[in-house]
Amino acid sequence: MLIINCPWCGARPEIEFRYGGEAHVARPADPAAMSDQEWADFLYNRTNPKGLHAERWRHIHGCGRYFNAVRDTVSDFFVTTYKAGEPRPDIGESGQ
Amino acid sequence: MVETTATAEPLAHYPLDALAAGTRAIGAARLTALGPVSRLAFRGREAAIQAAGEAFGVALPREANRRNTANGRHALWLGPDEWILLAPGADPAPLFAAIETATTGLPHSLVDVSARSVTLEVAGSKAAYVLNQGNPLDLSLDAFPVGTSTRTLFHKAEIVLSRITPDTFHVDVWRSFAPYVWEMLEDARRELA
Amino acid sequence: MTNRFRTHSGGRIDRGAPVSFRFDGKTYSGFKGDTLASALIANGVHLVGRSFKYHRPRGFLSAGSDEPNALVNVARDAARMSPNLRATQVELYEGLKATSQNRWPSLGFDAGAANDFVSPFLPAGFYYKTFMWPAGAWKRFYEPKIRAMAGLGVAPTLPDPDRYTQNYAYCDVLVVGSGPAGLAAALAAAESGATVWLVDEQPELGGSLLAERTATIEGKPAQQWLSDTLATLAAKDNVTLLPRTTAFAYFPHNMIALAERVTEHLAAPGADLPRERLWQLRAREVVLATGALERPLVFPDNDRPGVLLADSARTYLNRYGAKPGDRAVIFTACDAGYRTALDLAAGGVAVVAVADLRREVHGELPARALAAGIDVRPATVVTGTTGRLRVSGARLAKIKGGPSVDPVGASETLACDTVLMSGGFTPSVHLFSQSRGKLVWDAASGAYLPGSSVERERSAGACRGITGLQRVLEDGYGQGEAAARASRDASSPARGATPPPGASSKSFPAQADDLGTDGFIGATPHARNPAFTKAFVDWQNDVTAKDITLATREGFRSIEHVKRYTTTGMATDQGKTSNMNTLGIVAEALGESVPKIGLTTFRPPFTPTTFGLFAGAARGDQFDPVRKTAIHDWAAEHGAAFEDVSLWKRAWYFPKALPDGRREDLHAAVARECKAVRSSVGMFDASTLGKIEVVGPDAAEFMNRMYTNAWAKLEPGRLRYGVMLREDGFVMDDGVVGRLSSDRFHVTTTTGGAPRVLAHMEDYLQTEWPELDVWLTSTTEQWAVIAVQGPKAREVLAPLIEGIDLAKEAFPHMSVREGTILGVPTRLFSVSFTGELGFEVNVPAHYGRAVWEAIFAAGQPFGITPYGTETMHVLRAEKGYIIVGQETDGTQVPDDVNLGWAVGKAKKDFVGKRSLARASMSAPDRKQLVGLRTTDPKVVLEEGAQIVADPKAPVPVPMLGFVTSSYYSAVLGHSIALAVIKGGRARIGTRLSVPMPDRVIEVEIVEPVFYDPKGERLNG
Ligand SMILES: [Zn+2]
């Protein structure tokens, strides 16, 4: 079980959290203005990188907050976590 | 946390009534179902937080997973904009009205959740050991000092866990999960009999 | 034959505490402190099992958890029965009953041993080669036969009555292994003030020190130093000592799974103690001091009972006072053989000869053996053993040239009753490897050693290739100090940097034999006909050196493939004794170096683990929470049958007692309940509905964005049926929503959907629209909900309610009012899921039962009828009301299920709106919700049944849709069904077919509202 650093509560065990998919995929401000293809990209297409991945987690059995994390999909270790709304930290594309 | 008796509520039924009547006395981890209290869920913007605390009589803690206590009332930090307010007495209406009045026009949400959960107490030298059979947090006094309250898990049930004294914990759990949590706690402390 | 092989004195057994036990029905005696293995050896019993494939007689190979042969069944009673326990780890208790496995009819005579004689036909990969033809024979013939013949123990058939518990725990430093390195590490970490856990799989802490006879540490005999050190550690508050505890899995972020055997060693364990305890221990730093495992030598007939690992024989002798035999031949590739020889000689066992694979023998231990008059033969191999159920002799032959390839000379057979072998030691890197640390080949010692770490972990002592007691102690102490230091530094990196040996701040002067790093990997040479010899590499899976070389000849080059083809290393011992020799044989066969061949992966668990340990308390009624409403007990007292809906128990129907003493069945009860609701009044526990209170100045705006409906104009005091979509446009949930005031909504969700809907709302609120001043609070459990439905509903409730005018004009359908009932605050909804006049009484859950009982009493003059979920389903289906999850499966847009009316077309945006605009979402051939009538009104369709136009069409018959709900309507006198059918609405009035296995049912497509299509009854 991983230890995840909630930006609000600090280090807590993984079972208190729920994964929320890729981070920084904002809902378009005007969906009606988008083509079907653009909308499908927003709905379904994700980067799925090998290496550092910015993703959403929710401390659902804790403070309830959604937040973002950068995790290395190769090692499964978290590099950093940060509050929702903050920009992705500048730590490159691939880890370890 | 809040000590009251159940006698004042003739129409009420609580989910642990039957289980609590048949519990074993185990000194190292005593298990008790506590009586009814008023529970209010308060959420809101900065402007409303202080007003709510003043009306409640306990400042809402701004530090994560902390609990403030005064005059038998408790304010528990559950999230950065979320608190549970606990007060003695089974009728939350006067308290609800007082806080609503004080926060009129300030962006907030106040919801009566008095009946949503029940509280049980685990106390004794092995209380933390018993809780750690279903709770994954580090319950050492350094990591989880007196005055800590947090939402977390006990086995497959979500709970709010509070440390009242070094050897006394309160577990607030939604009422339909309460028998499950109770039975799991009974199972956990059985080896201490 | 009572303890004939027991030494006169010495060992750690309690000779004042004799213990009697049974093995295969025969009674033996041993002592407290014995294992089953040591007690049997003391009684001269070596034949303890039959091998997996050839059913060859097998004895003890080792004295520890690496044992591949001596698997036994230990049974306290018919239910408390554990197969596949290693006799080397089973602690003796009074009355213990053990039986051998994998033999029929008896251990001495085993019919399956015929496999041994046909073994030329059972080569490596024989499963793959032999059982392929004829088609179908595998299931009918081969598999059942193989299962009967092979396999390991037999699983118990009764439920396990024992308890198992699970604990989470935290510490600064976990030390795995309590040999000299682990003890020193624990000591160092404990002295620094860190919280330290020291765990060891054995019943006593001390590891190799428990078998030390002559060594000294800090001027004390090793065993004295051990007991002093353990006393020092035990006296410290910050130290937890856990014997009988196996660190069996290393999970990310230093979570180590520990299996503690709590009562396994007790003759009469109390009912309150768990049998085993699973510790999920989170350590800031881990010190692995897991030691090294002795390697067998791979020579012909090396599996005969009486052939043991040399250092294990020494353990039996020194630790348990059990002699492995009277006359020993020792076959060694390192100095361990001499250490055992010297101890055996001192213990009264005749050492016939030491055959040393090495060409030249020098050093202190061989010199001492020679001085003791032991027949030491360098450059000599054992090329076979004699005997049937026990070794009776060993064939020794001189190596002419190098140790591995050259032919050997003529052999000489020496009489003996035990052959003890040592191929050197393999560092135990299982947990290090599980932690994803990189192993590095060390050519000097011929071993894989821990390289760079991934976790905050470090290895100490023999498991990282360090030899010599003093060096091991000092390495352990140094690693313990470093681990404690690192544990105080929260910022220290995830990877622990392993300090070099000798970094200890404390010295441990010790006198002991240093065995060095000599050893041998592979199969030893012999000149015998390979067709008739078996030199075992993997004892448990019966894999021989010949099988491995055959695999390489057949083209398998990757060690992972050789492993799977031959099954070497795949038994329950995971190749603890076999992995390195397999590598050696493959390397030699392919002419490659060992590191070129690689290494198979170490996976958890380190040793087999019980299912009970993983289940813990989560079994039976406690497997999942069983959620009950405030009214549940009343329903149970009134005979309700219940059904599971997510975690909830819901009253399914209320069967009445019949005059003849039986109770109504489901159909009779549901027919009666339905008629009561339609003709008078019924009551229903709807408490499980999810509820969310949406509060704040922006509540209406938020509702507008989350639901398809328009909310801005909904007046306080009114209800509206809301539909929620996912962003992909498909129906996610539905429910009635009440607006209590301008900034407060009482939202209901489906029973199963409550947590999902709340998380969905929180997601949008927190991450997309954090600027909205609105908050969500789950109130599912705050409110008990009592639905009172039927033409008499108002008359029943009116006398009970205070503060609300129930008159039709004052309180129209789809309204909400706040008042009291029995003096208890209520939110009263005028709402119907039945098509009748109806109300839902929300009261704080603690009062749910009292209010329910009051309504039940008040309804008696009207024959008020409690009804369950089945009746609720029939009543709503008669009205064509959908249930999300029954009429929908995550691929329906609102219009598909006739909810197009609930979509606010004028709204600029809401979750899912853009997806609805895609052309395919309004295609005319989408599956649409319709009703079905069967030609025969008595026939009730099966839910899920497929619907086709022409059942005689060639296969595959085009499927047009399927039945989603189907009931018999007692009120209407015919069956009704809902279905989703391609272009269904345009097919209304036509006929289709529902093919079933025994017949084809003809159906007419109809409007989905079967009852009161104009909705006139809703307003009473
Ligand atoms: Zn948190």
mmCIF file of C-alpha atoms in Angstrom, chain C residues 172-302:
data_model
loop_
_atom_site.group_PDB
_atom_site.id
_atom_site.type_symbol
_atom_site.label_atom_id
_atom_site.label_comp_id
_atom_site.label_asym_id
_atom_site.label_seq_id
_atom_site.Cartn_x
_atom_site.Cartn_y
_atom_site.Cartn_z
ATOM 1 C CA ASP C 172 11.184 3.396 12.812
ATOM 2 C CA VAL C 173 13.333 0.371 12.051
ATOM 3 C CA LEU C 174 12.211 -3.119 11.131
ATOM 4 C CA VAL C 175 14.881 -5.796 11.342
ATOM 5 C CA VAL C 176 14.017 -9.016 9.519
ATOM 6 C CA GLY C 177 15.964 -11.971 10.831
ATOM 7 C CA SER C 178 17.360 -12.386 14.320
ATOM 8 C CA GLY C 179 20.676 -14.040 13.609
ATOM 9 C CA PRO C 180 23.863 -12.230 14.625
ATOM 10 C CA ALA C 181 23.475 -9.490 12.011
ATOM 11 C CA GLY C 182 19.830 -8.853 12.885
ATOM 12 C CA LEU C 183 20.463 -8.862 16.624
ATOM 13 C CA ALA C 184 23.304 -6.393 16.283
ATOM 14 C CA ALA C 185 21.228 -4.188 13.982
ATOM 15 C CA ALA C 186 18.316 -4.214 16.411
ATOM 16 C CA LEU C 187 20.651 -3.412 19.274
ATOM 17 C CA ALA C 188 22.193 -0.467 17.456
ATOM 18 C CA ALA C 189 18.836 0.961 16.372
ATOM 19 C CA ALA C 190 17.296 0.440 19.810
ATOM 20 C CA GLU C 191 20.200 2.139 21.583
ATOM 21 C CA SER C 192 19.626 5.205 19.411
ATOM 22 C CA GLY C 193 16.049 5.467 20.689
ATOM 23 C CA ALA C 194 14.319 4.357 17.496
ATOM 24 C CA THR C 195 11.238 2.163 17.740
ATOM 25 C CA VAL C 196 12.494 -1.199 16.568
ATOM 26 C CA TRP C 197 10.742 -4.380 15.504
ATOM 27 C CA LEU C 198 12.812 -7.546 15.310
ATOM 28 C CA VAL C 199 10.999 -10.417 13.617
ATOM 29 C CA ASP C 200 12.024 -13.968 12.876
ATOM 30 C CA GLU C 201 10.154 -16.897 11.396
ATOM 31 C CA GLN C 202 11.551 -19.285 14.008
ATOM 32 C CA PRO C 203 10.070 -19.948 17.453
ATOM 33 C CA GLU C 204 13.241 -18.695 19.092
ATOM 34 C CA LEU C 205 15.209 -15.601 18.163
ATOM 35 C CA GLY C 206 18.893 -16.096 17.447
ATOM 36 C CA GLY C 207 19.161 -17.561 13.969
ATOM 37 C CA SER C 208 22.440 -19.371 13.420
ATOM 38 C CA LEU C 209 23.558 -18.648 16.987
ATOM 39 C CA LEU C 210 21.002 -21.191 18.206
ATOM 40 C CA ALA C 211 23.138 -23.955 16.716
ATOM 41 C CA GLU C 212 26.516 -22.573 17.838
ATOM 42 C CA ARG C 213 28.584 -24.922 19.959
ATOM 43 C CA THR C 214 32.011 -23.372 20.233
ATOM 44 C CA ALA C 215 31.812 -19.749 19.094
ATOM 45 C CA THR C 216 32.260 -16.862 21.508
ATOM 46 C CA ILE C 217 31.164 -13.219 21.262
ATOM 47 C CA GLU C 218 32.568 -10.487 23.454
ATOM 48 C CA GLY C 219 34.226 -13.160 25.517
ATOM 49 C CA LYS C 220 31.002 -15.095 26.169
ATOM 50 C CA PRO C 221 29.804 -18.337 24.679
ATOM 51 C CA ALA C 222 27.624 -17.409 21.725
ATOM 52 C CA GLN C 223 24.452 -18.742 23.303
ATOM 53 C CA GLN C 224 25.103 -16.799 26.503
ATOM 54 C CA TRP C 225 25.672 -13.653 24.470
ATOM 55 C CA LEU C 226 22.424 -14.383 22.667
ATOM 56 C CA SER C 227 20.342 -14.670 25.807
ATOM 57 C CA ASP C 228 21.978 -11.557 27.313
ATOM 58 C CA THR C 229 21.330 -9.590 24.135
ATOM 59 C CA LEU C 230 17.711 -10.731 23.935
ATOM 60 C CA ALA C 231 17.218 -9.744 27.575
ATOM 61 C CA THR C 232 18.691 -6.319 26.840
ATOM 62 C CA LEU C 233 16.382 -5.843 23.878
ATOM 63 C CA ALA C 234 13.314 -7.174 25.699
ATOM 64 C CA ALA C 235 13.868 -4.684 28.524
ATOM 65 C CA LYS C 236 13.605 -1.724 26.159
ATOM 66 C CA ASP C 237 10.207 -0.049 25.714
ATOM 67 C CA ASN C 238 11.041 0.872 22.146
ATOM 68 C CA VAL C 239 11.685 -2.702 21.023
ATOM 69 C CA THR C 240 9.130 -5.256 19.837
ATOM 70 C CA LEU C 241 10.397 -8.814 19.518
ATOM 71 C CA LEU C 242 8.313 -11.129 17.372
ATOM 72 C CA PRO C 243 9.376 -14.745 16.995
ATOM 73 C CA ARG C 244 7.223 -17.155 14.927
ATOM 74 C CA THR C 245 6.709 -14.259 12.531
ATOM 75 C CA THR C 246 7.510 -14.491 8.855
ATOM 76 C CA ALA C 247 8.142 -11.343 6.846
ATOM 77 C CA PHE C 248 6.549 -12.846 3.769
ATOM 78 C CA ALA C 249 6.033 -9.894 1.471
ATOM 79 C CA TYR C 250 7.709 -6.555 0.829
ATOM 80 C CA PHE C 251 5.244 -4.007 -0.515
ATOM 81 C CA PRO C 252 5.947 -0.472 -1.795
ATOM 82 C CA HIS C 253 6.828 2.313 0.600
ATOM 83 C CA ASN C 254 8.255 -0.078 3.146
ATOM 84 C CA MET C 255 5.072 -1.894 4.012
ATOM 85 C CA ILE C 256 6.086 -5.352 5.104
ATOM 86 C CA ALA C 257 3.531 -8.095 5.592
ATOM 87 C CA LEU C 258 4.270 -10.232 8.636
ATOM 88 C CA ALA C 259 2.546 -13.520 9.406
ATOM 89 C CA GLU C 260 2.644 -14.144 13.151
ATOM 90 C CA ARG C 261 1.695 -17.652 14.245
ATOM 91 C CA VAL C 262 0.074 -17.006 17.611
ATOM 92 C CA THR C 263 -1.343 -20.335 18.781
ATOM 93 C CA GLU C 264 0.058 -22.849 16.327
ATOM 94 C CA HIS C 265 2.529 -24.159 18.922
ATOM 95 C CA LEU C 266 0.029 -24.481 21.783
ATOM 96 C CA ALA C 267 -1.535 -27.786 22.785
ATOM 97 C CA ALA C 268 -4.747 -26.067 23.889
ATOM 98 C CA PRO C 269 -5.091 -22.602 22.388
ATOM 99 C CA GLY C 270 -7.808 -20.486 23.984
ATOM 100 C CA ALA C 271 -10.815 -19.612 21.856
ATOM 101 C CA ASP C 272 -10.174 -15.882 22.204
ATOM 102 C CA LEU C 273 -6.707 -15.875 20.698
ATOM 103 C CA PRO C 274 -6.296 -15.617 16.952
ATOM 104 C CA ARG C 275 -4.510 -18.508 15.320
ATOM 105 C CA GLU C 276 -2.499 -16.113 13.221
ATOM 106 C CA ARG C 277 -2.048 -12.384 13.039
ATOM 107 C CA LEU C 278 -1.271 -10.449 9.895
ATOM 108 C CA TRP C 279 0.832 -7.381 10.610
ATOM 109 C CA GLN C 280 0.871 -4.743 7.919
ATOM 110 C CA LEU C 281 3.897 -2.961 9.247
ATOM 111 C CA ARG C 282 5.057 0.342 7.851
ATOM 112 C CA ALA C 283 8.726 0.856 8.667
ATOM 113 C CA ARG C 284 10.626 4.065 8.079
ATOM 114 C CA GLU C 285 13.720 1.957 7.478
ATOM 115 C CA VAL C 286 14.188 -1.760 6.999
ATOM 116 C CA VAL C 287 17.242 -3.848 7.780
ATOM 117 C CA LEU C 288 17.188 -7.207 6.018
ATOM 118 C CA ALA C 289 19.251 -9.708 7.961
ATOM 119 C CA THR C 290 17.811 -12.783 6.357
ATOM 120 C CA GLY C 291 21.010 -14.846 6.317
ATOM 121 C CA ALA C 292 21.914 -17.425 3.734
ATOM 122 C CA LEU C 293 20.533 -20.793 2.679
ATOM 123 C CA GLU C 294 22.771 -23.822 2.289
ATOM 124 C CA ARG C 295 22.798 -25.257 -1.233
ATOM 125 C CA PRO C 296 22.456 -28.952 -1.862
ATOM 126 C CA LEU C 297 24.814 -30.737 -4.200
ATOM 127 C CA VAL C 298 23.207 -32.231 -7.285
ATOM 128 C CA PHE C 299 24.449 -35.836 -7.511
ATOM 129 C CA PRO C 300 22.638 -39.095 -8.377
ATOM 130 C CA ASP C 301 20.229 -40.424 -5.748
ATOM 131 C CA ASN C 302 20.681 -37.286 -3.656
#
